[in-house]
XYZ file of C-alpha atoms in Angstrom:
333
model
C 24.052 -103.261 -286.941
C 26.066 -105.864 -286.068
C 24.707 -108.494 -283.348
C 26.833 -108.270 -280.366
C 28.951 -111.755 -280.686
C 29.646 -110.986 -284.600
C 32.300 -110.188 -286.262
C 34.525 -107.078 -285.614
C 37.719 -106.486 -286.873
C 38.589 -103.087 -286.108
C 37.879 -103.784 -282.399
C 39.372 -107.334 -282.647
C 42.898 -105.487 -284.029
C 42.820 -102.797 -280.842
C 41.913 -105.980 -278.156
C 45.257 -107.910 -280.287
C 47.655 -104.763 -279.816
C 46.249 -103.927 -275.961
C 45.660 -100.449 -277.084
C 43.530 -98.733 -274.377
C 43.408 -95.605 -275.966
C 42.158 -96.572 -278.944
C 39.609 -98.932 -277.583
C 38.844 -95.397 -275.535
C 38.142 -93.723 -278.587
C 35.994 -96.229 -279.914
C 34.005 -96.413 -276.651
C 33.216 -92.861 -277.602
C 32.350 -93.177 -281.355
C 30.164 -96.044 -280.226
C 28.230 -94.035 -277.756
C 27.865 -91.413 -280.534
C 26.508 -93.317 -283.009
C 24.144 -94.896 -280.271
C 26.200 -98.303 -281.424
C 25.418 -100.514 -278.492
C 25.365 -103.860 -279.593
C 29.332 -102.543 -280.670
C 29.710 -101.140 -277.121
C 28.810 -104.329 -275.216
C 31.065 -106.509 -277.842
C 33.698 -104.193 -276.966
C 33.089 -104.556 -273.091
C 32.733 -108.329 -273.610
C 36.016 -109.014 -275.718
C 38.347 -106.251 -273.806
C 37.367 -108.506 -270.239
C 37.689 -111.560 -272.230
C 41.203 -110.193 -272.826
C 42.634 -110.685 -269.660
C 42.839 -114.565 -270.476
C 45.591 -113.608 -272.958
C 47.478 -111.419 -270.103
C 45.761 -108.172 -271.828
C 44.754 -106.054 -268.840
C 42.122 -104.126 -270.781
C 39.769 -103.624 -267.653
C 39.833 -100.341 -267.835
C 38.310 -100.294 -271.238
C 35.328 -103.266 -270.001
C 34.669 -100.470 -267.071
C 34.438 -97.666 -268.747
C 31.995 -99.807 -271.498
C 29.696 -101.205 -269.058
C 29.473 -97.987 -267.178
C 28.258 -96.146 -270.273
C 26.059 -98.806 -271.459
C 24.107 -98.754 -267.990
C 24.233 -94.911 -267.829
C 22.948 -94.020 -271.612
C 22.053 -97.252 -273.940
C 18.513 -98.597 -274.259
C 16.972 -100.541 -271.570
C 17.670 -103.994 -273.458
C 21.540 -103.255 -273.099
C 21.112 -101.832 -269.810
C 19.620 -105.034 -268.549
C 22.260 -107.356 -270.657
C 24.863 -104.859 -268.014
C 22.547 -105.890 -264.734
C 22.618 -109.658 -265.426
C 21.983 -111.550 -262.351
C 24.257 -114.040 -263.234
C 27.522 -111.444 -264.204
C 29.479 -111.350 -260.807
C 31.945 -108.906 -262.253
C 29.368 -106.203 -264.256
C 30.445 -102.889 -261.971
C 32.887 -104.321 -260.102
C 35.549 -101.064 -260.814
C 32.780 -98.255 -261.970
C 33.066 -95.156 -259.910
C 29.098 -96.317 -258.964
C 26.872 -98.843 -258.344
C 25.254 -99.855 -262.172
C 22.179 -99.734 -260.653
C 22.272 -96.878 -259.319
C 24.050 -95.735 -263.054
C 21.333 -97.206 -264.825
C 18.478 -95.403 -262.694
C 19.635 -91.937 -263.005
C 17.974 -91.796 -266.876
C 15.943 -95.029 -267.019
C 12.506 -95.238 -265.532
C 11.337 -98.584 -263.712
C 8.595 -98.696 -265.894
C 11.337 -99.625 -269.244
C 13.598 -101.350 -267.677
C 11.532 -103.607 -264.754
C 9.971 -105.479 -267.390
C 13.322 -106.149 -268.714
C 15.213 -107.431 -265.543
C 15.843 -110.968 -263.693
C 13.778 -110.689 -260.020
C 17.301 -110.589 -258.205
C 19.396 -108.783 -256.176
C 20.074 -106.104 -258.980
C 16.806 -105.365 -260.011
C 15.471 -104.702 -256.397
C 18.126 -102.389 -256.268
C 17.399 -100.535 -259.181
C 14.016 -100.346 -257.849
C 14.827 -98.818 -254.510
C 16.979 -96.469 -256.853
C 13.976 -95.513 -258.696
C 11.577 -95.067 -255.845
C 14.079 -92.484 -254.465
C 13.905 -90.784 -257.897
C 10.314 -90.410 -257.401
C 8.788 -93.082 -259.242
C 6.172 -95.712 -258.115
C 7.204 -98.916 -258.094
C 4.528 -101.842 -257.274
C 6.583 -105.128 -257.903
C 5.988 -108.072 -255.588
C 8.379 -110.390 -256.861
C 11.563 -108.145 -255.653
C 13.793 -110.187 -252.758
C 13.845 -107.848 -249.997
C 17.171 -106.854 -250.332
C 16.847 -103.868 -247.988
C 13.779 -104.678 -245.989
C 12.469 -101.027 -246.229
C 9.511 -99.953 -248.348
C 9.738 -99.196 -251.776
C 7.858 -96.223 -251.056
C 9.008 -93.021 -249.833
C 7.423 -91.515 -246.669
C 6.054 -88.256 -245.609
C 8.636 -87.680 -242.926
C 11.820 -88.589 -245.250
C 13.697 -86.163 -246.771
C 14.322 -84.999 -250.434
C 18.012 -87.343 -250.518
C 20.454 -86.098 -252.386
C 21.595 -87.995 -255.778
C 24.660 -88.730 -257.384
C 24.779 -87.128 -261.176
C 26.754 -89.418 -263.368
C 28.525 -88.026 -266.449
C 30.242 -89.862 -269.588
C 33.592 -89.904 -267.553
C 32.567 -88.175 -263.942
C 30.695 -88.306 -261.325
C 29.441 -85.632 -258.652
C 28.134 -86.563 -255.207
C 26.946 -83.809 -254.071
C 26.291 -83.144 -249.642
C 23.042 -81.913 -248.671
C 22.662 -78.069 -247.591
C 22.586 -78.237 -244.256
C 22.359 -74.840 -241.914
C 25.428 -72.852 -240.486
C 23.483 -70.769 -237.890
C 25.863 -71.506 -234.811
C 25.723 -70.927 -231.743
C 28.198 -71.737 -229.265
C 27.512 -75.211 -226.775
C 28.470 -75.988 -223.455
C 30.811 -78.754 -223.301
C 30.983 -80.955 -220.028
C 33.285 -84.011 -219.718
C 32.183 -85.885 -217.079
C 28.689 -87.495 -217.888
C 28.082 -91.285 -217.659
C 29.122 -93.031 -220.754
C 26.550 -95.573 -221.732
C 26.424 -98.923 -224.164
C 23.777 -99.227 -226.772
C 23.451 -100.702 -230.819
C 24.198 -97.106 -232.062
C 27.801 -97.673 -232.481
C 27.719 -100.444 -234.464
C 24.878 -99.310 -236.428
C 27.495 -95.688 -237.233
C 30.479 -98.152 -238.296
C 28.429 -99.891 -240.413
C 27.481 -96.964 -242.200
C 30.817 -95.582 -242.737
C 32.645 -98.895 -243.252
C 33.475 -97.790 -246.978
C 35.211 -94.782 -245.305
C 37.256 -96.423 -242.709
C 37.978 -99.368 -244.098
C 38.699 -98.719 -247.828
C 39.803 -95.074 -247.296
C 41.549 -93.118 -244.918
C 38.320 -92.519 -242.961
C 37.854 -92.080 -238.822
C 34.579 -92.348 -236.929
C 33.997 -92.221 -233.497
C 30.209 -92.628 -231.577
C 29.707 -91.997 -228.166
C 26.402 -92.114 -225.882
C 26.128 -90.560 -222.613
C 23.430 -89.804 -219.745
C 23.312 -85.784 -220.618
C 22.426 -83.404 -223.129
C 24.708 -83.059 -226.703
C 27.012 -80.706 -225.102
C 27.871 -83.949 -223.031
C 27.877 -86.245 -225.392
C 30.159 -84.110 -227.348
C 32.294 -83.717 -224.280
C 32.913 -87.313 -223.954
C 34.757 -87.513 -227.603
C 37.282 -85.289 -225.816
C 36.409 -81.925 -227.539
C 36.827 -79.170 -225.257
C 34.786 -76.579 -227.291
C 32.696 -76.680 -229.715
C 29.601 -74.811 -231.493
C 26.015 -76.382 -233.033
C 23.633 -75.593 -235.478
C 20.123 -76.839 -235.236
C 18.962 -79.642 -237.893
C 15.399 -80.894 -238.843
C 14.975 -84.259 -238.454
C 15.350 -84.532 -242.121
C 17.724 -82.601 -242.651
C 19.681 -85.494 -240.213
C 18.226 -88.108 -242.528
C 19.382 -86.713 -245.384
C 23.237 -86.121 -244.115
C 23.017 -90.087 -242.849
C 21.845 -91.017 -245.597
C 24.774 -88.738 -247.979
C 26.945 -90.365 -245.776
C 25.642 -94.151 -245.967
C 25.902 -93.710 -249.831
C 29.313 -92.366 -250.479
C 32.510 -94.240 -250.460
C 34.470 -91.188 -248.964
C 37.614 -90.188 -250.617
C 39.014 -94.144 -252.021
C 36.277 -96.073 -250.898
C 33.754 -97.759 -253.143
C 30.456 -95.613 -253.054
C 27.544 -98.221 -252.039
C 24.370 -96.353 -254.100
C 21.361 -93.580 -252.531
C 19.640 -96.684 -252.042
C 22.155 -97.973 -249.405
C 22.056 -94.770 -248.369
C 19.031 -94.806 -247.292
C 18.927 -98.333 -245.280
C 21.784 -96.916 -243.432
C 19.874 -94.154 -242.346
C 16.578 -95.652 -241.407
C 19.414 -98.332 -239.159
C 20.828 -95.526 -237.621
C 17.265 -94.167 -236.615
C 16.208 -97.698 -235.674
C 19.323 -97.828 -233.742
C 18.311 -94.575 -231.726
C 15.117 -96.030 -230.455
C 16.472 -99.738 -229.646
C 14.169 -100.725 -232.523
C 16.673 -103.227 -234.414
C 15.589 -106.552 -232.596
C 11.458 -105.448 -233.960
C 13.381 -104.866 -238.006
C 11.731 -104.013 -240.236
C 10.843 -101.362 -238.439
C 6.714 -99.710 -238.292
C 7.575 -96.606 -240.817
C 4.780 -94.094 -238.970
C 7.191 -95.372 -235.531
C 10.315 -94.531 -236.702
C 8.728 -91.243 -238.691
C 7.887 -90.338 -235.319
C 11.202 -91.251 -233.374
C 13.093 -88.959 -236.041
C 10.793 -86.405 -234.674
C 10.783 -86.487 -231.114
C 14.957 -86.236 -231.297
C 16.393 -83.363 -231.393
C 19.149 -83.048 -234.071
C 22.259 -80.778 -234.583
C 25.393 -80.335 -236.907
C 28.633 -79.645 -234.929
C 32.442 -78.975 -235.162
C 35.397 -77.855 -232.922
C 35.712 -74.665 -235.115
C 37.724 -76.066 -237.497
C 36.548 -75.938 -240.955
C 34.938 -78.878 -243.175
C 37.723 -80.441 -245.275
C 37.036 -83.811 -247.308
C 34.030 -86.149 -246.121
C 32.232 -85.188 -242.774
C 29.315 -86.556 -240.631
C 29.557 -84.348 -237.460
C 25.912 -85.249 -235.016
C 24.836 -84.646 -231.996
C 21.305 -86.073 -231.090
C 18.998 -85.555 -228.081
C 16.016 -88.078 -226.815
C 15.161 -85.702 -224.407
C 12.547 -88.277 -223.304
C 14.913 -90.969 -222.270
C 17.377 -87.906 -221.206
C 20.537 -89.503 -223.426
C 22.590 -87.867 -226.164
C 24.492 -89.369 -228.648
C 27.545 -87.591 -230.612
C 29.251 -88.918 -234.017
C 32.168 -87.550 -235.379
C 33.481 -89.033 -239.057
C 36.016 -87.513 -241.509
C 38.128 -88.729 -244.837
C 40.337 -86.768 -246.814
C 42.292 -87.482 -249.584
């Protein structure tokens, strides 16, 4: 096998003529014949291209996303180098979150630079199920890289050789009609924020809405104060919530670009922090917040219409502190 720089004529002639389709075809002959020294000299020479007005990114995308999804961990970590600001930059995922879907921590940790990427790829992983002991990750996230008994099962994306599928979590369509009021005190908190942060991919890269209100009432109230007029629930665990947030957090919505489970999953233990005025104490105690998601009281709503597109529909109860919170977020193509 050739060594990566080397010689290569064939894919040298394509590069020359700016023929996507047939650097296309060899991205797929490659990955058949398991050629990835070929496949990252093909990603490296079709980006290098660009400095000849050659706009062969397309072909460098579509490389690096197949190295980091199937190739061996040593060309999986030449994909996550540290040092590469543009490695991912137009794949339909994060390549870390690519590269965990098949590739354990315990192949490619050994393999990767203690940065960003790899702490990533370990949060990733941990998701997936897999220990992960490894004190010389930066705290990217400032969560544990260990799952907890309270969190849910999170829902994955499944990466294919030219797809992807990001699939919502079940959630429960039991519904029962709720008592909307409109006149219940509305009051300021962190949880707004905390929501648009979540969903900035949506709203800001797509054609996204979201709207967060909290009020001195019950859900019906809080649900009121968005200016629905009716409206029907359906009861939620508390990880069932998580899980939705956490969908949410991940996904890019219709245009946007999709941020990774493990981004995911900081945006949902944020929201939850945000519930219980925890931010100014982050990180926060896991067993606190573990109990916080249980105290509230979660549901799923809608106005009767149907769901179309991208959706986080919430209402929340502390029935301790007697407030209600009630997030409404859509994007459609």
């Amino acid at each position: 096998m050739d060594e990566p720089h080397g010689p290569d004529e064939r894919l040298d002639m394509l590069v020359h003529r700016g023929d996507l389709d047939g650097l296309v075809r060899m991205i797929d002959d490659r990955c058949s014949s398991r050629d990835w020294a070929g496949l990252l000299r093909l990603r490296d020479r079709a980006r290098q291209a660009v400095d000849t007005g050659r706009q062969l990114w397309p072909a460098a995308t579509l490389a690096e996303y197949r190295l980091a999804l199937l190739a061996t961990p040593e060309f999986v970590a030449e994909v996550l180098d540290e040092a590469d600001g543009l490695s991912g930059r137009f794949t339909i995922g994060p390549l870390t979150e690519v590269a965990a879907q098949r590739h354990s921590w315990g192949d490619l940790g050994p393999l990767l630079e203690r940065g960003p990427r790899a702490a990533f790829v370990a949060h990733e992983r941990v998701i997936r199920g897999e220990p992960v002991d490894d004190l010389d990750l930066p705290d990217v996230l400032d969560i544990p890289l260990l799952l907890h008994s309270w969190e849910p099962t999170y829902e994955l994306a499944v990466y294919g050789d030219n797809d992807a599928e990001f699939p919502m979590p079940e959630l429960p369509d039991d519904w029962s009609d709720v008592e909307v009021t409109a006149d219940a005190e509305v009051l300021d908190d962190d949880v707004e924020l905390a929501v648009r942060q979540l969903l900035e991919p949506w709203t800001t890269s797509s054609n996204g809405r979201a709207e967060v209100v909290c009020v001195d009432g019950d859900a019906g109230a809080a649900i009121g104060a968005l200016g629905v007029r009716r409206a029907r629930m359906a009861e939620l665990s508390a990880q069932e919530a998580i899980a939705w947030i956490a969908w949410a957090g991940a996904s890019g919505g219709a245009h946007g670009r999709r941020r990774g489970a493990a981004s995911g999953r900081f945006g949902a233990w944020w929201l939850l922090a945000a519930f219980g005025d925890l931010l100014d104490d982050w990180p926060p105690d896991p067993d606190e917040l573990g109990e916080l998601a249980d105290d509230l009281r979660w549901y799923r709503w809608n106005a009767y219409e149907p769901d179309v597109g991208w959706t986080l529909q919430l209402a929340i109860e502390d029935p301790e502190e007697g407030v209600a919170w009630a997030i409404t977020a859509q994007d459609t193509h």
